[in-house]
Amino acid sequence: MTEHVRVRFAPSPTGALHIGGGHTALFNWLWARHTGGTFVLRIEDTDRQRSTVEYEKTIMSGMQWLGLDWDEGPDRGGDFGPYRQSERLEMYRTHAELLLSEGCAYRDGEAVIFRVPQGKTISFDDAVYGNITMQSETYKDIVLLKSDGFPTYNFAAVVDDYTMDITWVIRGEDHIMNTPKQILLYDAFGWRLPRFAHLPMILGTDKKKLSKRHGATSVYEYRDLGFLPDGVFNFLALLGWNPGDEREVFDRKEAVSLFELSRVTKKAAVFDMNKCHHINQEHLKRCSPETLFELVSPFWKELGLPVESHSRAFLEKALVLMGGRGQTTRELAEYSDYFLSFAPVISRYTASDLDPGKRALLDDFFRKLLVLDVWNVSSMEEMTRRWVEANGVKMKDVAMAFRWILTGRKVSPGIFEVAELLGRDEVAKRLAHYGFPGA
Ligand code: GLU
């Protein structure tokens, strides 16, 4: 019979969900979902000064945004609760007393302290780091309960992991040195050990420990920058793991089916913002126009663009035309601003590059363009082809001028596609602003 996997994510609610925490949560979630196990959320709020209910909520909504749902937790309950350490004080007290009565711990005032046995070799097989062996002499006696009756992290984590029936402890490598201490406690209780998997450190591209300097650190900042949950999910999954083939872009379902703890590397993972952008863009390309519209609209509004003045169908067509431009929804909103309003075009482009010679030529072109029988891409292309041939100019010179006038940008989707969607009247209006066709 295969064991039922139970993993936990155990954040301290002393800040928002950061990249490191999101990464740990994600790997636990993947392992639970891959094995058909249970994912537990445990709130480690024993730091009374720094823990807040607000942070607890932000962490939960950050996990929800990433799509990491938990099966047991403070808000959902479960058979192993309570799931907040501050609600389990009685449990820690009785367990501390057990160790006191067996002579494994002693009191120092109100505090309870574990006596680290001498001459003991502590050894465990980490699923990522391999065998780790420490001598017990390395460690000083371990505080179990502080004088205020609150447990320390190492003690509470052991009592909880055991009593919550956790089979795999998956957490950041910064906890490797805590693990032998925790094993001493398991041994003192006579408890079986869970298995351990420590996740690699995450570094910036300068190989320094990830910090604010490397960019956004909280999961929410990514949302606000216009990253997709699927993009961030995919990017985080690639920090210290890969699916075993060349594929870099995958969805949740693929990740769940391919995930293996045995493929997690101990080599520090490099957090490369360019890669994060690239992966996000690939996920953006996979979105339907309807989804894109929902995602981009808030950013259009933030830019002060009149979303409500256009039909949804028009805006969805504009997003389709954008054809994968933009690495984030925020960028996509910016890059497509000219579909919603002429104002940003005017602010970017003054037509100062058009000398009288160029103007005279373009004037003839725009005059003929505006009176086409049919206003669509093929009729515009057809007319333009004939016109450039007759006038001995290059297609791209005409198209470039037209692009600046309609979009105020050097790059855009095919300019006749843009012109068709904007419609003849809007195009005439924009041309007129720049003095075309002249009187
Ligand atoms: N509360 C600890 C932390 O946030 C949990 C570590 C663990 O997973 O054991 O680092």
Short mmCIF file of C-alpha atoms and ligand atoms in Angstrom, two decimals:
data_model
loop_
_atom_site.label_atom_id
_atom_site.label_comp_id
_atom_site.label_asym_id
_atom_site.label_seq_id
_atom_site.Cartn_x
_atom_site.Cartn_y
_atom_site.Cartn_z
CA MET A 1 0.00 0.00 0.00
CA THR A 2 1.37 3.41 -0.89
CA GLU A 3 1.32 5.92 1.92
CA HIS A 4 -0.98 8.89 1.72
CA VAL A 5 1.25 11.94 1.29
CA ARG A 6 0.59 14.82 3.66
CA VAL A 7 2.59 17.99 3.19
CA ARG A 8 2.30 21.41 4.75
CA PHE A 9 3.15 25.00 4.04
CA ALA A 10 3.85 26.72 7.33
CA PRO A 11 4.25 30.47 6.84
CA SER A 12 4.78 32.93 9.65
CA PRO A 13 2.27 35.75 9.14
CA THR A 14 4.88 38.47 9.57
CA GLY A 15 4.79 39.80 6.01
CA ALA A 16 3.22 39.31 2.61
CA LEU A 17 3.72 36.14 0.59
CA HIS A 18 7.18 36.55 -0.88
CA ILE A 19 8.76 34.80 -3.82
CA GLY A 20 10.57 32.38 -1.49
CA GLY A 21 7.37 31.52 0.37
CA GLY A 22 5.39 31.22 -2.85
CA HIS A 23 8.07 28.88 -4.17
CA THR A 24 7.93 26.66 -1.07
CA ALA A 25 4.12 26.66 -1.12
CA LEU A 26 4.14 25.78 -4.81
CA PHE A 27 6.50 22.82 -4.43
CA ASN A 28 4.45 21.45 -1.53
CA TRP A 29 1.28 21.90 -3.54
CA LEU A 30 2.80 20.19 -6.59
CA TRP A 31 3.90 17.23 -4.53
CA ALA A 32 0.49 16.92 -2.89
CA ARG A 33 -1.35 17.15 -6.19
CA HIS A 34 1.07 14.87 -8.02
CA THR A 35 0.71 12.14 -5.41
CA GLY A 36 -2.99 12.65 -4.74
CA GLY A 37 -2.03 13.67 -1.21
CA THR A 38 -3.16 16.38 1.17
CA PHE A 39 -1.87 19.93 1.31
CA VAL A 40 -2.10 21.53 4.75
CA LEU A 41 -1.79 25.22 5.51
CA ARG A 42 -0.46 25.88 8.99
CA ILE A 43 -0.04 29.37 10.34
CA GLU A 44 3.06 29.71 12.50
CA ASP A 45 2.04 32.76 14.47
CA THR A 46 4.12 32.29 17.58
CA ASP A 47 6.00 35.54 17.08
CA ARG A 48 3.43 37.59 18.95
CA GLN A 49 4.97 40.95 18.16
CA ARG A 50 5.25 40.51 14.42
CA SER A 51 2.34 38.22 13.50
CA THR A 52 -0.89 39.82 12.31
CA VAL A 53 -4.23 38.59 11.04
CA GLU A 54 -3.84 40.92 8.03
CA TYR A 55 -0.64 39.21 6.98
CA GLU A 56 -2.31 35.84 7.42
CA LYS A 57 -5.03 36.99 5.03
CA THR A 58 -2.57 38.41 2.51
CA ILE A 59 -0.61 35.16 2.48
CA MET A 60 -3.80 33.21 1.86
CA SER A 61 -4.94 35.48 -0.93
CA GLY A 62 -1.46 35.37 -2.47
CA MET A 63 -1.70 31.58 -2.51
CA GLN A 64 -5.18 31.78 -3.98
CA TRP A 65 -3.97 34.13 -6.68
CA LEU A 66 -1.28 31.60 -7.59
CA GLY A 67 -3.94 28.89 -7.63
CA LEU A 68 -2.48 26.96 -4.70
CA ASP A 69 -5.52 25.62 -2.90
CA TRP A 70 -5.12 23.86 0.42
CA ASP A 71 -7.15 20.96 1.78
CA GLU A 72 -6.83 21.74 5.48
CA GLY A 73 -6.15 25.06 7.14
CA PRO A 74 -7.37 27.66 9.60
CA ASP A 75 -10.19 28.79 7.31
CA ARG A 76 -11.21 25.31 6.11
CA GLY A 77 -10.70 23.18 9.16
CA GLY A 78 -9.74 19.51 8.94
CA ASP A 79 -9.16 16.56 11.26
CA PHE A 80 -5.82 17.79 12.58
CA GLY A 81 -6.65 21.31 13.72
CA PRO A 82 -6.42 23.87 15.01
CA TYR A 83 -4.17 25.09 12.22
CA ARG A 84 -2.86 28.20 13.93
CA GLN A 85 -0.03 27.65 16.35
CA SER A 86 -1.36 30.30 18.73
CA GLU A 87 -4.41 28.04 19.19
CA ARG A 88 -2.30 24.98 20.02
CA LEU A 89 -0.47 26.25 23.11
CA GLU A 90 -1.98 23.55 25.32
CA MET A 91 -0.61 20.90 22.98
CA TYR A 92 2.93 22.32 23.25
CA ARG A 93 2.66 22.59 27.01
CA THR A 94 1.64 18.96 27.49
CA HIS A 95 4.39 17.82 25.16
CA ALA A 96 6.97 19.92 26.97
CA GLU A 97 5.83 18.37 30.23
CA LEU A 98 6.24 14.93 28.75
CA LEU A 99 9.88 15.68 27.98
CA LEU A 100 10.34 17.20 31.44
CA SER A 101 8.93 14.10 33.12
CA GLU A 102 11.24 11.87 31.12
CA GLY A 103 14.25 13.93 32.09
CA CYS A 104 14.94 15.11 28.54
CA ALA A 105 14.22 18.71 29.40
CA TYR A 106 14.69 21.06 32.31
CA ARG A 107 13.19 24.28 33.55
CA ASP A 108 14.96 27.58 33.58
CA GLY A 109 12.56 29.89 35.36
CA GLU A 110 9.34 29.69 33.38
CA ALA A 111 11.09 28.43 30.26
CA VAL A 112 11.45 24.78 29.31
CA ILE A 113 14.71 23.70 27.71
CA PHE A 114 15.67 20.51 25.94
CA ARG A 115 18.92 18.93 26.99
CA VAL A 116 20.84 18.01 23.85
CA PRO A 117 22.29 14.54 24.39
CA GLN A 118 26.06 14.32 24.00
CA GLY A 119 27.92 12.08 21.59
CA LYS A 120 25.03 11.47 19.27
CA THR A 121 25.32 11.29 15.51
CA ILE A 122 22.28 12.69 13.77
CA SER A 123 21.81 11.63 10.21
CA PHE A 124 19.05 11.97 7.65
CA ASP A 125 18.57 11.54 3.93
CA ASP A 126 17.33 14.69 2.37
CA ALA A 127 15.46 14.08 -0.88
CA VAL A 128 17.33 16.99 -2.46
CA TYR A 129 20.59 17.41 -0.55
CA GLY A 130 21.29 13.73 0.07
CA ASN A 131 22.75 12.44 3.32
CA ILE A 132 23.34 15.02 6.02
CA THR A 133 25.13 14.04 9.19
CA MET A 134 25.75 16.22 12.23
CA GLN A 135 27.18 15.61 15.68
CA SER A 136 24.89 16.56 18.53
CA GLU A 137 27.76 18.58 20.09
CA THR A 138 27.17 21.12 17.35
CA TYR A 139 24.01 22.20 19.10
CA LYS A 140 23.36 24.03 22.31
CA ASP A 141 20.38 23.06 24.44
CA ILE A 142 17.13 23.89 22.69
CA VAL A 143 14.52 26.20 24.15
CA LEU A 144 11.13 24.51 23.83
CA LEU A 145 8.86 26.95 25.64
CA LYS A 146 9.78 30.53 26.31
CA SER A 147 8.95 32.08 29.66
CA ASP A 148 5.72 33.50 28.22
CA GLY A 149 4.53 29.96 27.52
CA PHE A 150 4.92 30.30 23.75
CA PRO A 151 6.82 27.57 21.92
CA THR A 152 9.90 28.16 19.80
CA TYR A 153 9.78 27.40 16.11
CA ASN A 154 11.75 24.14 16.30
CA PHE A 155 9.59 22.69 19.04
CA ALA A 156 6.23 23.76 17.64
CA ALA A 157 7.13 22.56 14.14
CA VAL A 158 8.04 19.08 15.43
CA VAL A 159 4.94 18.71 17.60
CA ASP A 160 2.75 19.90 14.76
CA ASP A 161 4.37 17.95 11.95
CA TYR A 162 4.01 14.80 14.01
CA THR A 163 0.51 15.36 15.34
CA MET A 164 -0.71 16.54 11.94
CA ASP A 165 0.62 13.33 10.45
CA ILE A 166 2.88 15.14 7.99
CA THR A 167 4.79 12.63 5.86
CA TRP A 168 7.01 15.04 3.93
CA VAL A 169 8.56 18.25 5.20
CA ILE A 170 9.35 20.37 2.16
CA ARG A 171 10.84 23.78 2.95
CA GLY A 172 13.60 26.21 2.11
CA GLU A 173 17.26 25.24 2.51
CA ASP A 174 17.61 27.91 5.21
CA HIS A 175 16.07 25.32 7.51
CA ILE A 176 18.61 22.56 6.88
CA MET A 177 20.51 23.37 10.06
CA ASN A 178 17.29 23.22 12.07
CA THR A 179 16.49 19.73 10.90
CA PRO A 180 19.03 17.85 13.09
CA LYS A 181 17.71 19.75 16.11
CA GLN A 182 14.20 18.73 15.19
CA ILE A 183 15.33 15.13 14.74
CA LEU A 184 16.72 15.16 18.29
CA LEU A 185 13.23 16.08 19.46
CA TYR A 186 11.56 13.37 17.37
CA ASP A 187 13.99 10.87 18.91
CA ALA A 188 13.30 12.08 22.43
CA PHE A 189 9.57 11.52 21.87
CA GLY A 190 10.25 8.21 20.18
CA TRP A 191 8.41 9.39 17.05
CA ARG A 192 9.02 8.25 13.50
CA LEU A 193 10.54 10.87 11.25
CA PRO A 194 8.84 12.43 8.27
CA ARG A 195 10.93 12.63 5.12
CA PHE A 196 12.69 15.88 4.40
CA ALA A 197 13.23 17.79 1.18
CA HIS A 198 14.96 21.16 1.35
CA LEU A 199 14.51 23.44 -1.61
CA PRO A 200 17.46 25.28 -3.15
CA MET A 201 18.23 28.87 -2.35
CA ILE A 202 16.96 31.48 -4.79
CA LEU A 203 19.55 33.98 -5.98
CA GLY A 204 19.39 37.09 -8.11
CA THR A 205 21.23 37.16 -11.45
CA ASP A 206 24.18 38.71 -9.59
CA LYS A 207 24.33 35.48 -7.52
CA LYS A 208 23.39 37.35 -4.36
CA LYS A 209 20.53 36.24 -2.14
CA LEU A 210 17.24 37.45 -3.59
CA SER A 211 16.15 40.80 -2.21
CA LYS A 212 14.23 43.95 -3.09
CA ARG A 213 17.15 45.06 -5.26
CA HIS A 214 16.34 42.30 -7.73
CA GLY A 215 12.81 43.52 -8.35
CA ALA A 216 9.41 42.77 -6.96
CA THR A 217 9.58 40.47 -3.97
CA SER A 218 5.97 39.87 -3.02
CA VAL A 219 3.66 37.75 -5.10
CA TYR A 220 1.15 40.61 -5.17
CA GLU A 221 3.56 42.95 -6.85
CA TYR A 222 3.63 40.54 -9.77
CA ARG A 223 -0.13 40.69 -10.05
CA ASP A 224 0.00 44.48 -10.02
CA LEU A 225 2.75 44.53 -12.62
CA GLY A 226 0.50 42.58 -14.97
CA PHE A 227 1.84 39.06 -14.59
CA LEU A 228 -0.54 36.17 -14.98
CA PRO A 229 -0.95 33.67 -12.16
CA ASP A 230 -0.12 30.92 -14.68
CA GLY A 231 3.03 32.75 -15.75
CA VAL A 232 4.31 33.24 -12.21
CA PHE A 233 3.33 29.67 -11.34
CA ASN A 234 5.31 28.36 -14.32
CA PHE A 235 8.30 30.57 -13.54
CA LEU A 236 8.41 29.61 -9.85
CA ALA A 237 8.12 25.93 -10.74
CA LEU A 238 11.29 26.25 -12.81
CA LEU A 239 13.33 27.52 -9.88
CA GLY A 240 15.18 24.36 -8.92
CA TRP A 241 13.10 21.98 -10.98
CA ASN A 242 12.42 21.20 -14.62
CA PRO A 243 10.12 18.73 -16.31
CA GLY A 244 13.04 16.67 -17.60
CA ASP A 245 12.83 17.77 -21.21
CA GLU A 246 13.33 20.98 -23.14
CA ARG A 247 9.93 22.36 -22.31
CA GLU A 248 9.94 25.57 -20.33
CA VAL A 249 6.38 26.67 -20.77
CA PHE A 250 3.70 24.50 -19.22
CA ASP A 251 0.39 24.78 -17.49
CA ARG A 252 -0.62 23.60 -14.05
CA LYS A 253 -1.93 20.26 -15.20
CA GLU A 254 1.30 19.42 -16.97
CA ALA A 255 3.35 20.54 -13.96
CA VAL A 256 1.27 18.39 -11.61
CA SER A 257 1.67 15.32 -13.75
CA LEU A 258 5.40 15.83 -14.39
CA PHE A 259 6.52 17.00 -10.94
CA GLU A 260 9.01 14.80 -9.11
CA LEU A 261 10.82 15.71 -5.92
CA SER A 262 13.72 13.60 -7.16
CA ARG A 263 14.26 16.10 -9.97
CA VAL A 264 14.65 19.06 -7.62
CA THR A 265 18.23 20.31 -7.75
CA LYS A 266 20.28 21.53 -4.83
CA LYS A 267 22.12 24.01 -6.98
CA ALA A 268 20.93 27.52 -6.14
CA ALA A 269 18.22 28.68 -8.52
CA VAL A 270 18.69 31.98 -10.30
CA PHE A 271 15.76 34.34 -10.37
CA ASP A 272 15.95 35.88 -13.81
CA MET A 273 13.40 38.62 -14.35
CA ASN A 274 13.85 38.43 -18.14
CA LYS A 275 12.90 34.81 -18.06
CA CYS A 276 9.91 35.59 -15.89
CA HIS A 277 8.78 38.12 -18.50
CA HIS A 278 9.36 35.71 -21.34
CA ILE A 279 7.39 32.92 -19.70
CA ASN A 280 4.60 35.28 -18.83
CA GLN A 281 4.41 36.41 -22.44
CA GLU A 282 4.05 32.81 -23.59
CA HIS A 283 1.12 32.41 -21.23
CA LEU A 284 -0.39 35.67 -22.44
CA LYS A 285 -0.26 34.33 -25.97
CA ARG A 286 -2.30 31.34 -24.87
CA CYS A 287 -5.12 33.50 -23.47
CA SER A 288 -8.40 33.84 -25.33
CA PRO A 289 -9.45 37.36 -26.42
CA GLU A 290 -12.18 37.27 -23.76
CA THR A 291 -9.67 36.53 -21.02
CA LEU A 292 -7.24 39.11 -22.34
CA PHE A 293 -9.97 41.71 -22.29
CA GLU A 294 -10.70 40.99 -18.62
CA LEU A 295 -7.02 41.13 -17.76
CA VAL A 296 -6.08 44.23 -19.75
CA SER A 297 -9.13 46.41 -18.98
CA PRO A 298 -8.02 47.39 -15.46
CA PHE A 299 -4.67 48.54 -16.83
CA TRP A 300 -6.32 50.52 -19.63
CA LYS A 301 -8.43 52.21 -16.98
CA GLU A 302 -5.39 52.86 -14.86
CA LEU A 303 -3.87 54.64 -17.87
CA GLY A 304 -6.98 56.81 -18.02
CA LEU A 305 -8.17 55.29 -21.31
CA PRO A 306 -11.90 55.31 -22.12
CA VAL A 307 -12.66 51.60 -22.02
CA GLU A 308 -16.39 52.20 -21.72
CA SER A 309 -16.55 54.23 -24.93
CA HIS A 310 -15.76 51.19 -27.06
CA SER A 311 -17.57 47.97 -27.68
CA ARG A 312 -16.13 44.88 -26.14
CA ALA A 313 -15.94 43.28 -29.59
CA PHE A 314 -13.82 46.17 -30.87
CA LEU A 315 -11.41 45.94 -27.96
CA GLU A 316 -11.12 42.18 -28.21
CA LYS A 317 -10.28 42.54 -31.90
CA ALA A 318 -7.63 45.10 -30.98
CA LEU A 319 -6.10 42.61 -28.54
CA VAL A 320 -6.11 39.88 -31.17
CA LEU A 321 -4.36 42.27 -33.54
CA MET A 322 -1.70 42.88 -30.91
CA GLY A 323 -0.76 39.27 -31.58
CA GLY A 324 1.36 38.43 -28.56
CA ARG A 325 2.99 41.84 -28.14
CA GLY A 326 3.73 42.81 -24.55
CA GLN A 327 5.24 40.63 -21.87
CA THR A 328 2.73 41.61 -19.22
CA THR A 329 -0.90 42.69 -19.32
CA ARG A 330 0.29 46.12 -18.21
CA GLU A 331 2.60 46.36 -21.22
CA LEU A 332 -0.09 45.07 -23.52
CA ALA A 333 -2.42 47.80 -22.24
CA GLU A 334 0.22 50.46 -22.86
CA TYR A 335 1.19 49.19 -26.30
CA SER A 336 -2.43 49.15 -27.45
CA ASP A 337 -3.46 52.55 -26.05
CA TYR A 338 -4.02 54.13 -29.49
CA PHE A 339 -6.98 51.85 -30.15
CA LEU A 340 -8.83 53.51 -27.30
CA SER A 341 -7.80 57.10 -27.69
CA PHE A 342 -5.99 59.49 -30.00
CA ALA A 343 -4.66 61.56 -27.10
CA PRO A 344 -1.59 59.40 -26.37
CA VAL A 345 -0.72 59.45 -30.09
CA ILE A 346 -0.72 63.23 -30.13
CA SER A 347 1.47 63.34 -27.05
CA ARG A 348 4.03 60.99 -28.63
CA TYR A 349 4.10 62.22 -32.20
CA THR A 350 4.37 65.78 -33.52
CA ALA A 351 5.04 65.06 -37.22
CA SER A 352 8.16 67.24 -37.06
CA ASP A 353 9.93 64.63 -39.18
CA LEU A 354 7.74 65.44 -42.19
CA ASP A 355 9.39 68.10 -44.39
CA PRO A 356 7.36 69.81 -47.16
CA GLY A 357 8.66 67.34 -49.77
CA LYS A 358 7.49 64.32 -47.80
CA ARG A 359 4.23 66.01 -46.94
CA ALA A 360 3.36 66.69 -50.57
CA LEU A 361 3.90 63.07 -51.50
CA LEU A 362 2.01 61.64 -48.53
CA ASP A 363 -0.80 64.07 -49.11
CA ASP A 364 -1.57 62.49 -52.44
CA PHE A 365 -1.41 59.02 -50.93
CA PHE A 366 -3.74 59.73 -48.01
CA ARG A 367 -6.19 61.56 -50.26
CA LYS A 368 -6.56 58.45 -52.42
CA LEU A 369 -6.63 56.11 -49.46
CA LEU A 370 -9.50 57.90 -47.78
CA VAL A 371 -11.76 57.61 -50.81
CA LEU A 372 -11.37 53.89 -51.37
CA ASP A 373 -14.64 52.16 -52.19
CA VAL A 374 -14.09 49.46 -49.65
CA TRP A 375 -12.30 50.09 -46.33
CA ASN A 376 -10.40 46.93 -45.59
CA VAL A 377 -6.88 45.56 -45.46
CA SER A 378 -6.81 44.08 -48.94
CA SER A 379 -8.19 47.15 -50.67
CA MET A 380 -5.71 49.37 -48.81
CA GLU A 381 -2.81 47.07 -49.64
CA GLU A 382 -3.81 46.83 -53.24
CA MET A 383 -4.11 50.60 -53.64
CA THR A 384 -0.85 51.22 -51.80
CA ARG A 385 1.05 48.74 -53.95
CA ARG A 386 -0.07 50.48 -57.10
CA TRP A 387 0.57 53.91 -55.66
CA VAL A 388 4.17 53.25 -54.49
CA GLU A 389 5.01 51.73 -57.86
CA ALA A 390 3.65 54.71 -59.73
CA ASN A 391 5.46 57.16 -57.45
CA GLY A 392 8.74 55.33 -57.12
CA VAL A 393 8.72 55.25 -53.30
CA LYS A 394 9.19 52.38 -50.93
CA MET A 395 6.20 50.72 -49.32
CA LYS A 396 7.80 50.97 -45.92
CA ASP A 397 8.20 54.76 -46.11
CA VAL A 398 4.50 55.22 -46.60
CA ALA A 399 3.58 52.59 -44.05
CA MET A 400 5.94 54.10 -41.48
CA ALA A 401 4.44 57.59 -41.77
CA PHE A 402 0.96 56.11 -41.55
CA ARG A 403 1.98 54.11 -38.47
CA TRP A 404 3.27 57.18 -36.64
CA ILE A 405 0.08 59.07 -37.41
CA LEU A 406 -2.29 56.33 -36.27
CA THR A 407 -0.36 54.92 -33.32
CA GLY A 408 2.37 57.37 -32.33
CA ARG A 409 4.69 54.38 -32.22
CA LYS A 410 7.55 52.97 -34.24
CA VAL A 411 6.21 49.44 -33.96
CA SER A 412 2.66 48.22 -34.19
CA PRO A 413 0.67 45.43 -35.78
CA GLY A 414 0.20 45.69 -39.56
CA ILE A 415 -0.83 49.27 -40.12
CA PHE A 416 -3.63 48.47 -42.55
CA GLU A 417 -5.06 46.06 -39.98
CA VAL A 418 -4.98 48.89 -37.48
CA ALA A 419 -6.57 51.29 -39.97
CA GLU A 420 -9.32 48.84 -40.84
CA LEU A 421 -10.21 48.30 -37.20
CA LEU A 422 -10.09 52.00 -36.29
CA GLY A 423 -12.44 52.68 -39.20
CA ARG A 424 -12.33 55.26 -41.97
CA ASP A 425 -13.72 58.12 -39.88
CA GLU A 426 -11.24 57.74 -37.05
CA VAL A 427 -8.37 57.43 -39.52
CA ALA A 428 -9.55 60.57 -41.34
CA LYS A 429 -9.70 62.37 -38.00
CA ARG A 430 -6.14 61.38 -37.07
CA LEU A 431 -4.80 62.31 -40.51
CA ALA A 432 -6.55 65.66 -40.33
CA HIS A 433 -4.89 66.43 -37.04
CA TYR A 434 -1.53 66.17 -38.79
CA GLY A 435 -2.77 68.22 -41.74
CA PHE A 436 -3.67 65.44 -44.20
CA PRO A 437 -4.97 65.68 -46.81
CA GLY A 438 -4.12 69.35 -47.18
CA ALA A 439 -6.46 71.92 -48.63
N1 GLU B 1 7.43 29.24 9.82
C1 GLU B 1 8.63 28.72 9.23
C2 GLU B 1 9.08 29.66 8.12
O1 GLU B 1 8.27 30.44 7.65
C3 GLU B 1 8.34 27.34 8.68
C4 GLU B 1 9.53 26.53 8.33
C5 GLU B 1 9.13 25.10 8.09
O2 GLU B 1 8.53 24.87 7.03
O3 GLU B 1 9.42 24.24 8.94
O4 GLU B 1 10.22 29.67 7.73
#
